[in-house]
C-alpha positions as semicolon CSV with decimal commas, in nm:
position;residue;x (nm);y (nm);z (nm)
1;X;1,183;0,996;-0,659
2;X;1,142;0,717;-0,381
3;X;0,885;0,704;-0,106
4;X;0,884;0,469;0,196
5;X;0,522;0,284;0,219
6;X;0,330;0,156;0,503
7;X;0,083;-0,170;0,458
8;X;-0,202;-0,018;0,373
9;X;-0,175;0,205;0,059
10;X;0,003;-0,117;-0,088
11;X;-0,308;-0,371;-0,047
12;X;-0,561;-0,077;-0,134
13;X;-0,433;0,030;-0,447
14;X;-0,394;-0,331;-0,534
15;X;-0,713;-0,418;-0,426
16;X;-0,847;-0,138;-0,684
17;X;-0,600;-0,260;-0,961
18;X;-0,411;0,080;-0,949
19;X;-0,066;-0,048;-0,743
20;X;0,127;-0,056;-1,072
21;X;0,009;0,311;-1,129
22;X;0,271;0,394;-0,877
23;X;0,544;0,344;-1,099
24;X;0,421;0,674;-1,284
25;X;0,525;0,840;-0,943
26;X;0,830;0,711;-0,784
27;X;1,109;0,524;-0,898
28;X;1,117;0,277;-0,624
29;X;0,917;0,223;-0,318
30;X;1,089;0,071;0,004
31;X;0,948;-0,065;0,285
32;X;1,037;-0,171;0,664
33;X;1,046;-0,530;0,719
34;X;0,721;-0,535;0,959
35;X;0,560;-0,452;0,632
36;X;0,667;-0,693;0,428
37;X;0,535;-0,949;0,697
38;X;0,231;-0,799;0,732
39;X;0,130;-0,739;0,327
40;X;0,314;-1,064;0,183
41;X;0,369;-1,300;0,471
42;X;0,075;-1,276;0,642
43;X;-0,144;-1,217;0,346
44;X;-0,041;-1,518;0,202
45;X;-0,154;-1,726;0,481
46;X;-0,509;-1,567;0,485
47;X;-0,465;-1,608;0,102
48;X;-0,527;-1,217;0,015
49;X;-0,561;-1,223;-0,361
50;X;-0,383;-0,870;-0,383
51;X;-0,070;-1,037;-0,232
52;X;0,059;-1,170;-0,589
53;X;0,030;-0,847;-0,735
54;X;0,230;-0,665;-0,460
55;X;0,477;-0,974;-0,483
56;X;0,529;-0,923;-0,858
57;X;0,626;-0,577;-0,745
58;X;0,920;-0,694;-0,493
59;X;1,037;-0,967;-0,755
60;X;1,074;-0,728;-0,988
61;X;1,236;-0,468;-0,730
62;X;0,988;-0,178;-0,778
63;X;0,901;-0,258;-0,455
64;X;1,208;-0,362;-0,151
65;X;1,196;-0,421;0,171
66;X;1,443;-0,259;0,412
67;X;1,582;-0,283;0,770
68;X;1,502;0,023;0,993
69;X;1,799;0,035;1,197
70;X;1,617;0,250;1,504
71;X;1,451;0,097;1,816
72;X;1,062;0,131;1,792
73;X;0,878;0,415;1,798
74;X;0,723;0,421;2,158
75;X;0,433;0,663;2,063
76;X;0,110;0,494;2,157
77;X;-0,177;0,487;1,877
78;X;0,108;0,391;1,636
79;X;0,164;0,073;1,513
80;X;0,493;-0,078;1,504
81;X;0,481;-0,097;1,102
82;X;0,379;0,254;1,074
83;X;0,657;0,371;1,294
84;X;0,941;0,196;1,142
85;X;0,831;0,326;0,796
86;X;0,841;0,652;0,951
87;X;1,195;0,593;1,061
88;X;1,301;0,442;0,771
89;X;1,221;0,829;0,613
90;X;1,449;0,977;0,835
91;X;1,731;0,733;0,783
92;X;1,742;0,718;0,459
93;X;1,677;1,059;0,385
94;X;1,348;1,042;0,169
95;X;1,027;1,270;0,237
96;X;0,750;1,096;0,054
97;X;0,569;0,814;0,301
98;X;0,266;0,653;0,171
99;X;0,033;0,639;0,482
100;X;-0,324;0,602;0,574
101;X;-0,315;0,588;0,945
102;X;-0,435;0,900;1,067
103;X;-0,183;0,961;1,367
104;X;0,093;0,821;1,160
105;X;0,017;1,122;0,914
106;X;0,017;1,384;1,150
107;X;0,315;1,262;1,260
108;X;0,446;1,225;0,954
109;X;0,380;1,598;0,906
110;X;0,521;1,710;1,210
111;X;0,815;1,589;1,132
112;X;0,836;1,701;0,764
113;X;0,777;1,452;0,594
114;X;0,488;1,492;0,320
115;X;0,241;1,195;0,385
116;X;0,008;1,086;0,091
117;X;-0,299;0,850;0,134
118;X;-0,426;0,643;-0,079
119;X;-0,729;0,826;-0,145
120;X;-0,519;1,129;-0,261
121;X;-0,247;0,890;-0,455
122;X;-0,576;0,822;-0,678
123;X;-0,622;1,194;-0,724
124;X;-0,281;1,243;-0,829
125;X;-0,284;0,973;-1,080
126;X;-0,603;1,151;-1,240
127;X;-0,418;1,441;-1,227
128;X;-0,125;1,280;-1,411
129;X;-0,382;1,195;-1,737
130;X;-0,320;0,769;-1,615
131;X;-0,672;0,718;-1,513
132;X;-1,013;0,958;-1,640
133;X;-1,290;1,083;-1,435
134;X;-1,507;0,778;-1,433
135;X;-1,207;0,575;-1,325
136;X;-1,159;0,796;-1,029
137;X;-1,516;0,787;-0,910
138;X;-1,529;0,406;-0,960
139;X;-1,153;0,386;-0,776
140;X;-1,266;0,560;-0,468
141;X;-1,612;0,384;-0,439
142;X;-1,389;0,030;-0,469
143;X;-1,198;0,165;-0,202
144;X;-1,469;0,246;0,030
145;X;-1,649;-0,110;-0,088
146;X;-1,317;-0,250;0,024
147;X;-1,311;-0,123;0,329
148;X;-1,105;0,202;0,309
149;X;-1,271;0,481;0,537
150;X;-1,335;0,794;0,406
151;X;-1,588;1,032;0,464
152;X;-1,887;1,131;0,221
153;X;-1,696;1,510;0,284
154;X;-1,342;1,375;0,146
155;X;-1,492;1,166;-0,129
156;X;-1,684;1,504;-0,254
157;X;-1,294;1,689;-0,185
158;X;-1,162;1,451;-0,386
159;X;-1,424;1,436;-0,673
160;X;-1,421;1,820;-0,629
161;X;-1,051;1,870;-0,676
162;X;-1,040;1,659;-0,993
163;X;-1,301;1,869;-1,160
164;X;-1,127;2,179;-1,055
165;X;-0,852;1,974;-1,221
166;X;-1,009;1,895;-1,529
167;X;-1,145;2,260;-1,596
């Protein structure tokens, strides 16, 4: 399975040492060139320490970077990164798009496309047996230490679910 990826889920789950996780869930990850710039090129020069890890990725090809052959998306609240990687779905035919913007997801959605966040890619790899309970809870509070918003309700969703989960 393949999923199309926006910046965002990328540098979080790298900044909570889980981006490698995502190899349990797709087989490759692609992503438009405006993300590319943004995550490696960009981080680089304001010397991100997550950059290497999501570098290791593309040297390795886990992770590739990929032309979106549409004009931009002229929706306003989008950013131009989050629309190509929504084109780049459509193009090449894949559903999955790792995305954290909010109107990017309900976009995403409208279109038909299923949308994960990085807050639920964490669930999933509980769910999956790759990370425990305790990992989760300390995953999602680095997130929010990091800067990822989510709300005292979704954290408790989350938490909730994986219980539910763990029976």
């Amino acid at each position: 399975m393949e999923a199309i990826s926006n910046s965002t889920p990328l540098i979080y789950l790298a900044k909570v040492s889980n981006l490698n996780l995502l190899k349990k869930l797709f087989n490759e990850i692609i992503v438009p060139e405006e993300v590319y710039e943004e995550v490696v090129v960009k981080g680089e020069e304001r010397g991100e320490p997550e950059v290497s890890l999501i570098s290791d990725l593309f040297e390795e090809g886990f992770i590739r970077k990929e032309k979106a052959r549409r004009p931009k998306r002229g929706l306003r609240g989008l950013h131009e990164a989050e629309g190509k990687a929504i084109d780049l779905c459509e193009e090449e035919g894949i559903d999955h798009i790792l995305v954290d913007d909010k109107e990017a997801f309900k976009l995403a959605k409208l279109l038909g496309l299923e949308p994960w966040r990085t807050s639920s890619i964490i669930l999933k790899f509980f769910e999956l047996g790759e990370i425990d309970y305790r990992k989760l809870r300390r995953a999602l509070q680095d997130l929010s230490n990091a800067g990822y918003f989510m709300t005292a309700e979704v954290y408790e969703l989350i938490l909730g679910k994986a219980r539910e989960l763990k029976g």
